[in-house]
CSV table of C-alpha atoms in Angstrom, one decimal:
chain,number,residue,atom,x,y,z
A,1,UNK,CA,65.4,25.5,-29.1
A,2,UNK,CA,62.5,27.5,-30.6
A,3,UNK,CA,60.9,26.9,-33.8
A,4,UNK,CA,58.7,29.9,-35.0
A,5,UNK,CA,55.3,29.3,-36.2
A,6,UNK,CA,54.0,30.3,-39.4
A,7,UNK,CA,53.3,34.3,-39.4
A,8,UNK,CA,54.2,34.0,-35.7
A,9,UNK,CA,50.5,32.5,-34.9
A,10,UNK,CA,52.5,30.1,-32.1
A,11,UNK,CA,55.8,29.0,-31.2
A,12,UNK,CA,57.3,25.2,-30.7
A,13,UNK,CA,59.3,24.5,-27.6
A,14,UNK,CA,61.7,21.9,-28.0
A,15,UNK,CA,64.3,21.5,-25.5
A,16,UNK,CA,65.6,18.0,-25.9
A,17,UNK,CA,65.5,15.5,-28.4
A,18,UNK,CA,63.3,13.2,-26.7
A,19,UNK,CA,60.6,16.3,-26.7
A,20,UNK,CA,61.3,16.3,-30.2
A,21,UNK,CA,60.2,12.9,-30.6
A,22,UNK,CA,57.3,13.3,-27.7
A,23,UNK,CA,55.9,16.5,-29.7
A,24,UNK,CA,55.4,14.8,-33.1
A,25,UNK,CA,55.2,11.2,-32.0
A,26,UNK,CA,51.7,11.8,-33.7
A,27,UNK,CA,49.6,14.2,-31.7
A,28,UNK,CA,51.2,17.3,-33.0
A,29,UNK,CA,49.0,20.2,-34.7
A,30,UNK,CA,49.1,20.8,-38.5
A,31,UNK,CA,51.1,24.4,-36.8
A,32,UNK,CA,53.6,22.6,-35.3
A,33,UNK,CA,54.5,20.3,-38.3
A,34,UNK,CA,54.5,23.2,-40.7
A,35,UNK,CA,56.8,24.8,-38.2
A,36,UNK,CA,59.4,21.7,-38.6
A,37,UNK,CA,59.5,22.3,-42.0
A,38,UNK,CA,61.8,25.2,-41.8
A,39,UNK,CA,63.9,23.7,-39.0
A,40,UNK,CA,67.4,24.0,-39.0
A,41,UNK,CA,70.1,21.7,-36.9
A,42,UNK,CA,73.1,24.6,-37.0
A,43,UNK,CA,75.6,23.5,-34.2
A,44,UNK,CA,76.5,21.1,-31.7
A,45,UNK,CA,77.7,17.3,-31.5
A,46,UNK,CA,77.7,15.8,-34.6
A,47,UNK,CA,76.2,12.5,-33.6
A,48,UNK,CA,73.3,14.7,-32.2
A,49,UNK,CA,73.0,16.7,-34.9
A,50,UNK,CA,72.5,13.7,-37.1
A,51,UNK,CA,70.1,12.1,-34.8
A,52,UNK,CA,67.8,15.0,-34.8
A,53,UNK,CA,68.0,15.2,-38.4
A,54,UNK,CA,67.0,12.2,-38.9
A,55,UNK,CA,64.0,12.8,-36.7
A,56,UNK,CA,62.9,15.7,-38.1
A,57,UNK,CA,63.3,14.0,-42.1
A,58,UNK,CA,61.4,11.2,-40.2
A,59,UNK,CA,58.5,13.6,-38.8
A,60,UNK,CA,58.4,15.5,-42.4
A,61,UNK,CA,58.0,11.8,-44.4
A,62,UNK,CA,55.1,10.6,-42.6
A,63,UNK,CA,52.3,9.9,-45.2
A,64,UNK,CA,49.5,12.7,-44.8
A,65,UNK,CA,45.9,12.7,-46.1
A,66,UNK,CA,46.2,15.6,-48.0
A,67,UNK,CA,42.9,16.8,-47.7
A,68,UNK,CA,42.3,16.9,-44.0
A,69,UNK,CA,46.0,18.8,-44.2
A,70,UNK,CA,44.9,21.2,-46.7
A,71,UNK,CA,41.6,22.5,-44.7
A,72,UNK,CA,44.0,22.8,-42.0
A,73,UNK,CA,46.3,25.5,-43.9
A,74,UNK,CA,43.3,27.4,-44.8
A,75,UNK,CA,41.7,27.7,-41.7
A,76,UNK,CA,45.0,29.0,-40.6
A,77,UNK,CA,45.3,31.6,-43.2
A,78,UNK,CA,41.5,32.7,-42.9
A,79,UNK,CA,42.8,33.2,-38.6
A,80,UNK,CA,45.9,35.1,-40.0
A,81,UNK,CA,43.4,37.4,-42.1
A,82,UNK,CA,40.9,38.0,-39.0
A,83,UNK,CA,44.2,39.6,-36.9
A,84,UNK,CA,46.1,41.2,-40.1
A,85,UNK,CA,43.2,42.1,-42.5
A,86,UNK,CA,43.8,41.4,-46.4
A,87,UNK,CA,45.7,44.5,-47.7
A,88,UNK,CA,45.8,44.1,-51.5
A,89,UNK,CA,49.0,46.1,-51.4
A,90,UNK,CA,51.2,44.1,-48.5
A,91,UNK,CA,53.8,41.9,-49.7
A,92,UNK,CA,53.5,40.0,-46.8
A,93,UNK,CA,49.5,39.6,-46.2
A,94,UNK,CA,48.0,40.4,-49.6
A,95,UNK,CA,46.6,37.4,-51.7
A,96,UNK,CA,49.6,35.4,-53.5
A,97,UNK,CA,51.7,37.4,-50.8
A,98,UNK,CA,54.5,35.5,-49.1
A,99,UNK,CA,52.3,34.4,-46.5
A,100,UNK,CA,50.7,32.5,-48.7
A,101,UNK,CA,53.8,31.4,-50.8
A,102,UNK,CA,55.3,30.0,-47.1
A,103,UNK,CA,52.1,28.4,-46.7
A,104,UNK,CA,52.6,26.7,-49.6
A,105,UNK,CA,55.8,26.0,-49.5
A,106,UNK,CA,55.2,24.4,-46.6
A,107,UNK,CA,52.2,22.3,-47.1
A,108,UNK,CA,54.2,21.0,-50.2
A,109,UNK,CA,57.1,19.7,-48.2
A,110,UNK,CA,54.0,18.0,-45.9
A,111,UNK,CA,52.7,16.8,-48.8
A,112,UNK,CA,55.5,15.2,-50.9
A,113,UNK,CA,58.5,14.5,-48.8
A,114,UNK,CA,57.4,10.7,-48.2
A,115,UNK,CA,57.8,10.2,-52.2
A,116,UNK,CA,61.3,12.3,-52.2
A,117,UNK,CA,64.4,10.4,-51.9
A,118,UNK,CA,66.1,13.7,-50.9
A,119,UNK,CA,65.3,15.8,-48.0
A,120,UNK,CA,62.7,18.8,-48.9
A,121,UNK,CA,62.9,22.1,-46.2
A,122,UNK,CA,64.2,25.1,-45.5
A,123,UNK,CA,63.5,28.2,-46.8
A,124,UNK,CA,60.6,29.1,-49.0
A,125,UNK,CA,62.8,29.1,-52.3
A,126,UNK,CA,64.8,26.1,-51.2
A,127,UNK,CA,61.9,24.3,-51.0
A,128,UNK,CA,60.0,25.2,-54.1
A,129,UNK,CA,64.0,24.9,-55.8
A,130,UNK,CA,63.9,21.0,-54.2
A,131,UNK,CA,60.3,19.9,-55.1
A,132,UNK,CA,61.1,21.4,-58.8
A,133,UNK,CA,64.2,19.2,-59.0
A,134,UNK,CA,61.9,16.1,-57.4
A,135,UNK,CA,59.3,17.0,-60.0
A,136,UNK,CA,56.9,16.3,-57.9
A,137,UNK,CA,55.2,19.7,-58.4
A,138,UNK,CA,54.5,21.0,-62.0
A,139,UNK,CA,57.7,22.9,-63.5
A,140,UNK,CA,55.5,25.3,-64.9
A,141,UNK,CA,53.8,25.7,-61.2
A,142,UNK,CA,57.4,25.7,-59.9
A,143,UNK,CA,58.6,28.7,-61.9
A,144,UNK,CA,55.6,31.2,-60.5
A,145,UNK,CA,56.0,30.2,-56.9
A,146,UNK,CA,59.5,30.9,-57.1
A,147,UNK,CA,59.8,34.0,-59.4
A,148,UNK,CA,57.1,35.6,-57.4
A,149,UNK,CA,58.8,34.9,-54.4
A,150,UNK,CA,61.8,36.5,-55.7
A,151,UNK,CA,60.1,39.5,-56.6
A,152,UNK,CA,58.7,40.0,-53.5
A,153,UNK,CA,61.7,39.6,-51.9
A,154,UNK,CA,63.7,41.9,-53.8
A,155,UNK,CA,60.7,44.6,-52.8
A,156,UNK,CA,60.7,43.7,-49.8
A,157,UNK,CA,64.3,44.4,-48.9
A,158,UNK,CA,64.4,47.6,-51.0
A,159,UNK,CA,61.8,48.7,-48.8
A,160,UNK,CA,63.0,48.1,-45.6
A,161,UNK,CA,66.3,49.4,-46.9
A,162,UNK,CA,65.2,52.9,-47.5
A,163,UNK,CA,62.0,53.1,-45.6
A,164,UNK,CA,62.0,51.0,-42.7
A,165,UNK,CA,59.5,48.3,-44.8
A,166,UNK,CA,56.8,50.5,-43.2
A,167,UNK,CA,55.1,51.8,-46.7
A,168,UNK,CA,53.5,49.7,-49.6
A,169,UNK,CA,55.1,50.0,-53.4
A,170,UNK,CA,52.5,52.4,-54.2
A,171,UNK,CA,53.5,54.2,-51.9
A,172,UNK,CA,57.0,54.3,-52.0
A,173,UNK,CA,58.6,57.9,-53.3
A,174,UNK,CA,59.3,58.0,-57.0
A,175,UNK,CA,62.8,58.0,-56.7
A,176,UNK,CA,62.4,54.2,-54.9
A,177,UNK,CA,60.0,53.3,-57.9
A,178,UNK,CA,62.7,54.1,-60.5
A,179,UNK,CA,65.1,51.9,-58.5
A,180,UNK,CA,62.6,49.3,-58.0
A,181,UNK,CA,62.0,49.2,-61.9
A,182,UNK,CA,65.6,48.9,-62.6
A,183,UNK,CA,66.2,46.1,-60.0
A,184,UNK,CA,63.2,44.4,-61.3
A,185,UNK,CA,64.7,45.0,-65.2
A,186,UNK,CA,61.0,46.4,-65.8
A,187,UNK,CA,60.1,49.3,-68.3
A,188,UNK,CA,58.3,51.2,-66.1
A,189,UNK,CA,56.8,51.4,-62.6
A,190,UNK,CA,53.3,50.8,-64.4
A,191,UNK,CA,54.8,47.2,-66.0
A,192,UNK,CA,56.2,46.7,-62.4
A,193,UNK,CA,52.7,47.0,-60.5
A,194,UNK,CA,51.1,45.3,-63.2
A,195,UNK,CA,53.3,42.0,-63.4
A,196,UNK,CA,53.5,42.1,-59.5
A,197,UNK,CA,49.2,42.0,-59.6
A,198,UNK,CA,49.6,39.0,-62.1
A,199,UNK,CA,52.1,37.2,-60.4
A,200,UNK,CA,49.8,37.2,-57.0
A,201,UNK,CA,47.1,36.6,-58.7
A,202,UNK,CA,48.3,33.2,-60.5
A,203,UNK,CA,50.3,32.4,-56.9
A,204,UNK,CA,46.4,32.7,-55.4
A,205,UNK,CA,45.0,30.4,-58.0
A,206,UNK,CA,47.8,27.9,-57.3
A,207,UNK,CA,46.6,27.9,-53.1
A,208,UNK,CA,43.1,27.6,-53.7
A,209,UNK,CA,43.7,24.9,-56.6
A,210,UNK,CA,45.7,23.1,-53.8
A,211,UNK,CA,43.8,24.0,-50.8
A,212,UNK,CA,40.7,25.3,-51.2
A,213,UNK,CA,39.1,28.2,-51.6
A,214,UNK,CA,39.5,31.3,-49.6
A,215,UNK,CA,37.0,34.1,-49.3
A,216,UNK,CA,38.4,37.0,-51.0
């Protein structure tokens, strides 16, 4: 199988199990194990399935100095920002975009998952959804990563619904706006923009409280 990197900056090969196990038996990059965070075991044997599972829960509950990871994520971001640029209006690339809320996401589930009794991966919002129930991560923290993600994600789609996803909100046709506002159960297009700003800004604050900071 292929596990995609984070903002497609690489991709993992894994083929068999036992290049599972070769791949993170220690030597692995910070990519490649923030990569195995959102790795999924869909189909097959069921005894295989649980074995690589169990490998990949393994891989993810290794104890991590979390400053050594953290330098990691930001040198990754600052590489992302030298081939995207930082548009303040992309939902993807901006600060507090969802770039930066997988990246955290992910070096959360790096972070934590050795003091979890449950499993913590998947998907963005499934993993901010388990470290909330783990309360290993502030509720309060909890609650911005995973409204703002929501957000986002609701713009997102209306975007690429009616426009292909190739235009920014502020760019988007008034009719979309009025849509947008009524999805978003805002007041107005102004109050949308505004608590959209806010709620990047605090997700930014939470990733350079975490990791570091980032030169804006």
């Amino acid at each position: 199988m292929w596990e995609d990197g984070p903002a497609g900056l690489g991709e993992v090969p894994l083929t068999t199990l036992e290049s599972l196990r070769s791949l993170y038996s220690g030597s692995a990059s910070t990519l490649a194990e923030l990569a195995l965070t959102r790795a999924r075991v869909t189909c097959g044997d069921p005894a295989t399935m649980r074995m690589v599972e169990a490998e990949i829960r393994g891989v993810l509950a290794r104890r991590r100095d979390p400053g050594p990871l953290a330098a990691e994520v930001v040198r990754i971001r600052a590489q992302i920002d030298e081939r995207r640029g930082n548009d303040p209006f992309a939902l993807r690339y901006s600060r507090g975009g969802l770039l930066d809320l997988e990246l955290l996401a992910q070096y959360l589930v790096l972070q934590y998952s050795h003091r979890s009794t449950t499993p913590i991966a998947g998907a963005t919002v499934t993993c901010f959804e388990a470290l909330g129930v783990t309360r290993l991560v502030p509720v309060e923290e909890v609650r911005v990563l995973l409204s703002t993600t929501r957000m986002q994600r609701t713009i997102g789609a209306m975007l690429r619904l009616t426009s292909g996803g190739d235009i920014t909100v502020q760019e988007a046709p008034e009719a979309l706006k009025r849509r947008l506002v009524r999805a978003l159960d805002c007041g107005s297009f102004e109050e949308l923009a505004t608590g959209l700003e806010d709620a990047r800004r605090r997700v930014f604050g939470i990733f350079q409280n975490r990791m570091g900071s980032i030169t804006q």
